[in-house]
């Protein structure tokens, strides 16, 4: 089954304790992206990757890191989480994201993170 | 700054009725516009993708329209069902970037 998986689905942690949220897709997609979703603000892009070893900042990258060492995986790293990073996080993938493309983006099930 | 604005923020309709959601954008250059449905606690799922040359596109009971001149889109839900209760997100792709609206929350009541 074609899908985007995220782990963990739920996480409660404390301020300053490094954590990683994994994201994996089995569709051989080149484009992958991380979003956070907060009430009233909609989805905001954190980082994206056009292909392996190519990553770039989205709209809200502060406090986050990513890596894209292989096509299928795109982990999100919080080196020192803070309470303002409490949010619902989504990973997404798409075959590409070039001008003129109309490929849909496939979203993972989400990771609800609480930082106390 | 590229922006996508959706209205209304939320609405409640009775099962079997129709409703229309609006999306206005300022994204330029424009590549395509997407509507997503997001059930509570789940990831968004694509409903339609429309390019500059497409005025209308349907997916079952969902019909999206696009006016690229006025930079407006609408999503019409026909004969609503309880399962249509969700958030509907308008996303515009342009300048190699996706711009997201805040969404419209639709509640369908029996």
PDB file of C-alpha atoms in Angstrom:
ATOM      1  CA  UNK A   1       0.000   0.000   0.000  1.00  0.00           C
ATOM      2  CA  UNK A   2       1.325   3.414  -1.032  1.00  0.00           C
ATOM      3  CA  UNK A   3       1.688   5.526   2.058  1.00  0.00           C
ATOM      4  CA  UNK A   4       3.574   8.018   4.189  1.00  0.00           C
ATOM      5  CA  UNK A   5       4.293   6.818   7.699  1.00  0.00           C
ATOM      6  CA  UNK A   6       5.313   8.833  10.724  1.00  0.00           C
ATOM      7  CA  UNK A   7       6.578   7.744  14.105  1.00  0.00           C
ATOM      8  CA  UNK A   8       5.772   8.276  16.838  1.00  0.00           C
ATOM      9  CA  UNK A   9       2.120   9.287  16.459  1.00  0.00           C
ATOM     10  CA  UNK A  10       2.004  10.827  19.903  1.00  0.00           C
ATOM     11  CA  UNK A  11       4.855  12.157  22.021  1.00  0.00           C
ATOM     12  CA  UNK A  12       5.047  14.006  25.304  1.00  0.00           C
ATOM     13  CA  UNK A  13       8.473  15.281  26.227  1.00  0.00           C
ATOM     14  CA  UNK A  14      10.203  17.888  28.357  1.00  0.00           C
ATOM     15  CA  UNK A  15      11.941  21.086  27.378  1.00  0.00           C
ATOM     16  CA  UNK A  16      15.445  20.556  26.057  1.00  0.00           C
ATOM     17  CA  UNK A  17      15.320  16.812  25.468  1.00  0.00           C
ATOM     18  CA  UNK A  18      16.344  16.106  21.885  1.00  0.00           C
ATOM     19  CA  UNK A  19      13.863  14.153  19.814  1.00  0.00           C
ATOM     20  CA  UNK A  20      13.428  12.856  16.278  1.00  0.00           C
ATOM     21  CA  UNK A  21      10.194  12.272  14.403  1.00  0.00           C
ATOM     22  CA  UNK A  22      10.663   9.849  11.550  1.00  0.00           C
ATOM     23  CA  UNK A  23       8.945  10.039   8.177  1.00  0.00           C
ATOM     24  CA  UNK A  24       9.087   7.394   5.483  1.00  0.00           C
ATOM     25  CA  UNK A  25       7.375   7.016   2.101  1.00  0.00           C
ATOM     26  CA  UNK A  26       7.255   3.964  -0.151  1.00  0.00           C
ATOM     27  CA  UNK A  27       6.281   5.708  -3.404  1.00  0.00           C
ATOM     28  CA  UNK A  28       9.760   6.678  -4.626  1.00  0.00           C
ATOM     29  CA  UNK A  29       8.807  10.346  -4.358  1.00  0.00           C
ATOM     30  CA  UNK A  30      11.491  12.978  -4.792  1.00  0.00           C
ATOM     31  CA  UNK A  31       9.781  15.774  -2.872  1.00  0.00           C
ATOM     32  CA  UNK A  32       9.191  15.560   0.866  1.00  0.00           C
ATOM     33  CA  UNK A  33       8.132  18.189   3.352  1.00  0.00           C
ATOM     34  CA  UNK A  34       7.363  18.813   7.014  1.00  0.00           C
ATOM     35  CA  UNK A  35       4.504  20.966   8.284  1.00  0.00           C
ATOM     36  CA  UNK A  36       3.172  21.992  11.626  1.00  0.00           C
ATOM     37  CA  UNK A  37      -0.488  22.710  12.195  1.00  0.00           C
ATOM     38  CA  UNK A  38      -1.745  24.949  14.957  1.00  0.00           C
ATOM     39  CA  UNK A  39      -5.336  26.033  15.646  1.00  0.00           C
ATOM     40  CA  UNK A  40      -6.333  29.021  13.535  1.00  0.00           C
ATOM     41  CA  UNK A  41      -3.027  29.106  11.670  1.00  0.00           C
ATOM     42  CA  UNK A  42      -3.423  26.253   9.240  1.00  0.00           C
ATOM     43  CA  UNK A  43      -0.500  24.262   7.899  1.00  0.00           C
ATOM     44  CA  UNK A  44       2.886  25.973   7.915  1.00  0.00           C
ATOM     45  CA  UNK A  45       5.894  24.539   6.167  1.00  0.00           C
ATOM     46  CA  UNK A  46       8.958  23.853   8.295  1.00  0.00           C
ATOM     47  CA  UNK A  47      11.448  22.326   5.845  1.00  0.00           C
ATOM     48  CA  UNK A  48      11.270  20.666   2.485  1.00  0.00           C
ATOM     49  CA  UNK A  49      13.486  18.521   0.303  1.00  0.00           C
ATOM     50  CA  UNK A  50      13.415  18.473  -3.478  1.00  0.00           C
ATOM     51  CA  UNK A  51      15.582  15.345  -3.596  1.00  0.00           C
ATOM     52  CA  UNK A  52      18.250  13.390  -1.739  1.00  0.00           C
ATOM     53  CA  UNK A  53      20.787  15.654  -0.018  1.00  0.00           C
ATOM     54  CA  UNK A  54      18.792  18.745  -1.037  1.00  0.00           C
ATOM     55  CA  UNK A  55      16.880  20.471   1.750  1.00  0.00           C
ATOM     56  CA  UNK A  56      15.637  24.006   2.251  1.00  0.00           C
ATOM     57  CA  UNK A  57      13.864  26.104   4.840  1.00  0.00           C
ATOM     58  CA  UNK A  58      10.154  26.660   4.765  1.00  0.00           C
ATOM     59  CA  UNK A  59       8.253  29.393   6.551  1.00  0.00           C
ATOM     60  CA  UNK A  60       8.948  28.359  10.170  1.00  0.00           C
ATOM     61  CA  UNK A  61      12.334  26.522  10.312  1.00  0.00           C
ATOM     62  CA  UNK A  62      13.622  27.927  13.627  1.00  0.00           C
ATOM     63  CA  UNK A  63      14.272  25.204  16.186  1.00  0.00           C
ATOM     64  CA  UNK A  64      14.133  22.346  13.678  1.00  0.00           C
ATOM     65  CA  UNK A  65      16.604  20.353  11.619  1.00  0.00           C
ATOM     66  CA  UNK A  66      16.109  17.811   8.856  1.00  0.00           C
ATOM     67  CA  UNK A  67      18.213  15.456   6.781  1.00  0.00           C
ATOM     68  CA  UNK A  68      17.609  13.576   3.529  1.00  0.00           C
ATOM     69  CA  UNK A  69      20.270  10.900   3.231  1.00  0.00           C
ATOM     70  CA  UNK A  70      18.045   8.539   1.291  1.00  0.00           C
ATOM     71  CA  UNK A  71      14.997   9.104  -0.854  1.00  0.00           C
ATOM     72  CA  UNK A  72      12.432   7.352   1.313  1.00  0.00           C
ATOM     73  CA  UNK A  73      13.249   8.940   4.701  1.00  0.00           C
ATOM     74  CA  UNK A  74      13.016  12.520   5.909  1.00  0.00           C
ATOM     75  CA  UNK A  75      13.386  12.781   9.694  1.00  0.00           C
ATOM     76  CA  UNK A  76      12.530  15.928  11.645  1.00  0.00           C
ATOM     77  CA  UNK A  77      14.886  16.706  14.500  1.00  0.00           C
ATOM     78  CA  UNK A  78      14.226  18.981  17.463  1.00  0.00           C
ATOM     79  CA  UNK A  79      17.589  19.518  19.130  1.00  0.00           C
ATOM     80  CA  UNK A  80      16.207  21.375  22.143  1.00  0.00           C
ATOM     81  CA  UNK A  81      12.409  21.340  22.129  1.00  0.00           C
ATOM     82  CA  UNK A  82      10.512  24.183  23.718  1.00  0.00           C
ATOM     83  CA  UNK A  83       6.828  24.503  24.694  1.00  0.00           C
ATOM     84  CA  UNK A  84       6.103  26.687  21.632  1.00  0.00           C
ATOM     85  CA  UNK A  85       6.890  23.648  19.486  1.00  0.00           C
ATOM     86  CA  UNK A  86       3.875  21.845  20.899  1.00  0.00           C
ATOM     87  CA  UNK A  87       1.895  21.170  17.751  1.00  0.00           C
ATOM     88  CA  UNK A  88       0.542  18.636  15.285  1.00  0.00           C
ATOM     89  CA  UNK A  89       3.199  17.725  12.731  1.00  0.00           C
ATOM     90  CA  UNK A  90       2.654  16.313   9.262  1.00  0.00           C
ATOM     91  CA  UNK A  91       5.090  14.858   6.796  1.00  0.00           C
ATOM     92  CA  UNK A  92       4.136  14.837   3.126  1.00  0.00           C
ATOM     93  CA  UNK A  93       5.584  13.591  -0.147  1.00  0.00           C
ATOM     94  CA  UNK A  94       5.013  14.143  -3.840  1.00  0.00           C
ATOM     95  CA  UNK A  95       6.648  12.796  -7.025  1.00  0.00           C
ATOM     96  CA  UNK A  96       8.115  16.250  -7.654  1.00  0.00           C
ATOM     97  CA  UNK A  97       7.163  19.858  -7.003  1.00  0.00           C
ATOM     98  CA  UNK A  98       8.223  21.732 -10.090  1.00  0.00           C
ATOM     99  CA  UNK A  99       6.465  24.566 -11.824  1.00  0.00           C
ATOM    100  CA  UNK A 100       3.722  23.157 -13.993  1.00  0.00           C
ATOM    101  CA  UNK A 101       3.478  19.882 -12.074  1.00  0.00           C
ATOM    102  CA  UNK A 102       0.075  18.866 -10.824  1.00  0.00           C
ATOM    103  CA  UNK A 103       1.059  15.945  -8.670  1.00  0.00           C
ATOM    104  CA  UNK A 104      -0.863  15.679  -5.464  1.00  0.00           C
ATOM    105  CA  UNK A 105       0.875  15.615  -2.139  1.00  0.00           C
ATOM    106  CA  UNK A 106       0.361  12.626   0.131  1.00  0.00           C
ATOM    107  CA  UNK A 107       0.281  13.352   3.835  1.00  0.00           C
ATOM    108  CA  UNK A 108       1.230  11.141   6.735  1.00  0.00           C
ATOM    109  CA  UNK A 109      -1.147  10.519   9.656  1.00  0.00           C
ATOM    110  CA  UNK A 110       0.415  13.193  11.852  1.00  0.00           C
ATOM    111  CA  UNK A 111       2.448  13.320  15.055  1.00  0.00           C
ATOM    112  CA  UNK A 112       1.007  15.135  18.036  1.00  0.00           C
ATOM    113  CA  UNK A 113       3.871  16.557  20.060  1.00  0.00           C
ATOM    114  CA  UNK A 114       3.551  18.084  23.516  1.00  0.00           C
ATOM    115  CA  UNK A 115       6.551  19.798  25.099  1.00  0.00           C
ATOM    116  CA  UNK A 116       6.200  20.591  28.799  1.00  0.00           C
TER     117      UNK A 116
ATOM    118  CA  UNK B   1       3.745  38.110   0.364  1.00  0.00           C
ATOM    119  CA  UNK B   2       1.793  35.226  -1.133  1.00  0.00           C
ATOM    120  CA  UNK B   3      -1.441  34.703   0.726  1.00  0.00           C
ATOM    121  CA  UNK B   4      -4.391  32.371   0.638  1.00  0.00           C
ATOM    122  CA  UNK B   5      -7.555  33.375   2.454  1.00  0.00           C
ATOM    123  CA  UNK B   6     -10.541  31.121   3.003  1.00  0.00           C
ATOM    124  CA  UNK B   7     -14.070  31.926   4.027  1.00  0.00           C
ATOM    125  CA  UNK B   8     -16.076  31.264   5.994  1.00  0.00           C
ATOM    126  CA  UNK B   9     -13.908  30.087   8.865  1.00  0.00           C
ATOM    127  CA  UNK B  10     -16.573  27.549   9.783  1.00  0.00           C
ATOM    128  CA  UNK B  11     -20.095  26.609   8.856  1.00  0.00           C
ATOM    129  CA  UNK B  12     -22.828  24.222   9.926  1.00  0.00           C
ATOM    130  CA  UNK B  13     -25.225  22.652   7.449  1.00  0.00           C
ATOM    131  CA  UNK B  14     -27.968  20.053   7.567  1.00  0.00           C
ATOM    132  CA  UNK B  15     -27.435  16.691   5.973  1.00  0.00           C
ATOM    133  CA  UNK B  16     -28.546  16.696   2.356  1.00  0.00           C
ATOM    134  CA  UNK B  17     -27.984  20.429   1.854  1.00  0.00           C
ATOM    135  CA  UNK B  18     -25.390  22.052  -0.365  1.00  0.00           C
ATOM    136  CA  UNK B  19     -22.673  24.502   0.617  1.00  0.00           C
ATOM    137  CA  UNK B  20     -19.931  26.542  -1.018  1.00  0.00           C
ATOM    138  CA  UNK B  21     -16.529  27.408   0.383  1.00  0.00           C
ATOM    139  CA  UNK B  22     -14.438  30.296  -0.888  1.00  0.00           C
ATOM    140  CA  UNK B  23     -10.724  30.745  -1.463  1.00  0.00           C
ATOM    141  CA  UNK B  24      -9.017  33.977  -2.540  1.00  0.00           C
ATOM    142  CA  UNK B  25      -5.317  34.113  -3.239  1.00  0.00           C
ATOM    143  CA  UNK B  26      -2.567  36.542  -4.152  1.00  0.00           C
ATOM    144  CA  UNK B  27       0.033  33.930  -5.128  1.00  0.00           C
ATOM    145  CA  UNK B  28       2.041  34.844  -8.194  1.00  0.00           C
ATOM    146  CA  UNK B  29       3.169  33.324 -10.452  1.00  0.00           C
ATOM    147  CA  UNK B  30       0.403  30.753 -10.323  1.00  0.00           C
ATOM    148  CA  UNK B  31       0.864  27.074 -11.174  1.00  0.00           C
ATOM    149  CA  UNK B  32      -2.128  25.284  -9.689  1.00  0.00           C
ATOM    150  CA  UNK B  33      -4.703  25.309  -6.911  1.00  0.00           C
ATOM    151  CA  UNK B  34      -5.540  22.359  -4.717  1.00  0.00           C
ATOM    152  CA  UNK B  35      -8.374  21.552  -2.360  1.00  0.00           C
ATOM    153  CA  UNK B  36      -7.764  19.128   0.475  1.00  0.00           C
ATOM    154  CA  UNK B  37     -10.131  17.493   2.944  1.00  0.00           C
ATOM    155  CA  UNK B  38      -8.820  16.915   6.456  1.00  0.00           C
ATOM    156  CA  UNK B  39     -10.736  14.775   8.906  1.00  0.00           C
ATOM    157  CA  UNK B  40     -10.131  15.556  12.565  1.00  0.00           C
ATOM    158  CA  UNK B  41      -6.789  14.202  13.739  1.00  0.00           C
ATOM    159  CA  UNK B  42      -5.788  12.896  10.299  1.00  0.00           C
ATOM    160  CA  UNK B  43      -3.627  14.066   7.436  1.00  0.00           C
ATOM    161  CA  UNK B  44      -5.136  16.088   4.559  1.00  0.00           C
ATOM    162  CA  UNK B  45      -6.320  14.172   1.511  1.00  0.00           C
ATOM    163  CA  UNK B  46      -6.378  15.692  -1.962  1.00  0.00           C
ATOM    164  CA  UNK B  47      -9.780  16.380  -3.532  1.00  0.00           C
ATOM    165  CA  UNK B  48      -8.874  18.290  -6.696  1.00  0.00           C
ATOM    166  CA  UNK B  49      -5.952  19.974  -8.409  1.00  0.00           C
ATOM    167  CA  UNK B  50      -6.700  22.701 -10.955  1.00  0.00           C
ATOM    168  CA  UNK B  51      -4.328  24.384 -13.347  1.00  0.00           C
ATOM    169  CA  UNK B  52      -4.593  27.817 -14.899  1.00  0.00           C
ATOM    170  CA  UNK B  53      -6.615  26.581 -17.861  1.00  0.00           C
ATOM    171  CA  UNK B  54      -9.216  24.649 -15.853  1.00  0.00           C
ATOM    172  CA  UNK B  55     -12.392  26.418 -14.759  1.00  0.00           C
ATOM    173  CA  UNK B  56     -14.123  23.559 -13.012  1.00  0.00           C
ATOM    174  CA  UNK B  57     -13.307  20.097 -11.768  1.00  0.00           C
ATOM    175  CA  UNK B  58     -15.429  17.531  -9.984  1.00  0.00           C
ATOM    176  CA  UNK B  59     -14.669  14.663  -7.652  1.00  0.00           C
ATOM    177  CA  UNK B  60     -17.832  12.817  -6.698  1.00  0.00           C
ATOM    178  CA  UNK B  61     -19.999  15.364  -4.808  1.00  0.00           C
ATOM    179  CA  UNK B  62     -17.222  17.955  -4.677  1.00  0.00           C
ATOM    180  CA  UNK B  63     -16.971  20.536  -7.454  1.00  0.00           C
ATOM    181  CA  UNK B  64     -14.173  23.078  -7.524  1.00  0.00           C
ATOM    182  CA  UNK B  65     -14.147  26.209  -9.660  1.00  0.00           C
ATOM    183  CA  UNK B  66     -11.270  28.479 -10.499  1.00  0.00           C
ATOM    184  CA  UNK B  67     -11.189  32.023 -11.837  1.00  0.00           C
ATOM    185  CA  UNK B  68      -7.515  32.734 -12.414  1.00  0.00           C
ATOM    186  CA  UNK B  69      -8.260  36.307 -13.503  1.00  0.00           C
ATOM    187  CA  UNK B  70      -9.848  37.290 -10.187  1.00  0.00           C
ATOM    188  CA  UNK B  71      -7.707  34.788  -8.255  1.00  0.00           C
ATOM    189  CA  UNK B  72     -10.695  33.109  -6.683  1.00  0.00           C
ATOM    190  CA  UNK B  73     -11.723  29.513  -6.219  1.00  0.00           C
ATOM    191  CA  UNK B  74     -14.718  27.822  -4.674  1.00  0.00           C
ATOM    192  CA  UNK B  75     -15.496  24.317  -3.498  1.00  0.00           C
ATOM    193  CA  UNK B  76     -19.117  23.251  -3.727  1.00  0.00           C
ATOM    194  CA  UNK B  77     -20.361  20.278  -1.757  1.00  0.00           C
ATOM    195  CA  UNK B  78     -23.553  18.772  -3.111  1.00  0.00           C
ATOM    196  CA  UNK B  79     -26.062  16.785  -1.048  1.00  0.00           C
ATOM    197  CA  UNK B  80     -23.868  16.829   2.030  1.00  0.00           C
ATOM    198  CA  UNK B  81     -23.365  13.722   4.123  1.00  0.00           C
ATOM    199  CA  UNK B  82     -22.284  13.332   7.725  1.00  0.00           C
ATOM    200  CA  UNK B  83     -18.911  12.111   6.465  1.00  0.00           C
ATOM    201  CA  UNK B  84     -18.340  15.511   4.849  1.00  0.00           C
ATOM    202  CA  UNK B  85     -17.740  16.962   8.311  1.00  0.00           C
ATOM    203  CA  UNK B  86     -14.101  18.009   8.083  1.00  0.00           C
ATOM    204  CA  UNK B  87     -11.755  20.900   7.475  1.00  0.00           C
ATOM    205  CA  UNK B  88     -11.288  21.921   3.834  1.00  0.00           C
ATOM    206  CA  UNK B  89      -7.981  23.487   2.940  1.00  0.00           C
ATOM    207  CA  UNK B  90      -7.185  25.544  -0.134  1.00  0.00           C
ATOM    208  CA  UNK B  91      -3.543  25.358  -1.274  1.00  0.00           C
ATOM    209  CA  UNK B  92      -1.998  27.376  -4.082  1.00  0.00           C
ATOM    210  CA  UNK B  93       1.231  26.318  -5.792  1.00  0.00           C
ATOM    211  CA  UNK B  94       3.254  29.072  -7.338  1.00  0.00           C
ATOM    212  CA  UNK B  95       6.844  30.227  -7.484  1.00  0.00           C
ATOM    213  CA  UNK B  96       7.970  26.706  -6.452  1.00  0.00           C
ATOM    214  CA  UNK B  97       6.132  27.085  -3.165  1.00  0.00           C
ATOM    215  CA  UNK B  98       2.900  25.856  -1.646  1.00  0.00           C
ATOM    216  CA  UNK B  99       0.816  28.460   0.176  1.00  0.00           C
ATOM    217  CA  UNK B 100      -1.856  27.165   2.538  1.00  0.00           C
ATOM    218  CA  UNK B 101      -5.136  28.692   3.608  1.00  0.00           C
ATOM    219  CA  UNK B 102      -6.217  28.328   7.232  1.00  0.00           C
ATOM    220  CA  UNK B 103      -9.117  26.101   6.232  1.00  0.00           C
ATOM    221  CA  UNK B 104     -12.900  26.071   6.545  1.00  0.00           C
ATOM    222  CA  UNK B 105     -14.416  23.727   9.109  1.00  0.00           C
ATOM    223  CA  UNK B 106     -17.633  22.160   7.876  1.00  0.00           C
ATOM    224  CA  UNK B 107     -20.006  20.455  10.286  1.00  0.00           C
ATOM    225  CA  UNK B 108     -22.857  18.424   8.818  1.00  0.00           C
ATOM    226  CA  UNK B 109     -25.724  17.721  11.194  1.00  0.00           C
ATOM    227  CA  UNK B 110     -28.413  15.074  10.836  1.00  0.00           C
TER     228      UNK B 110
END
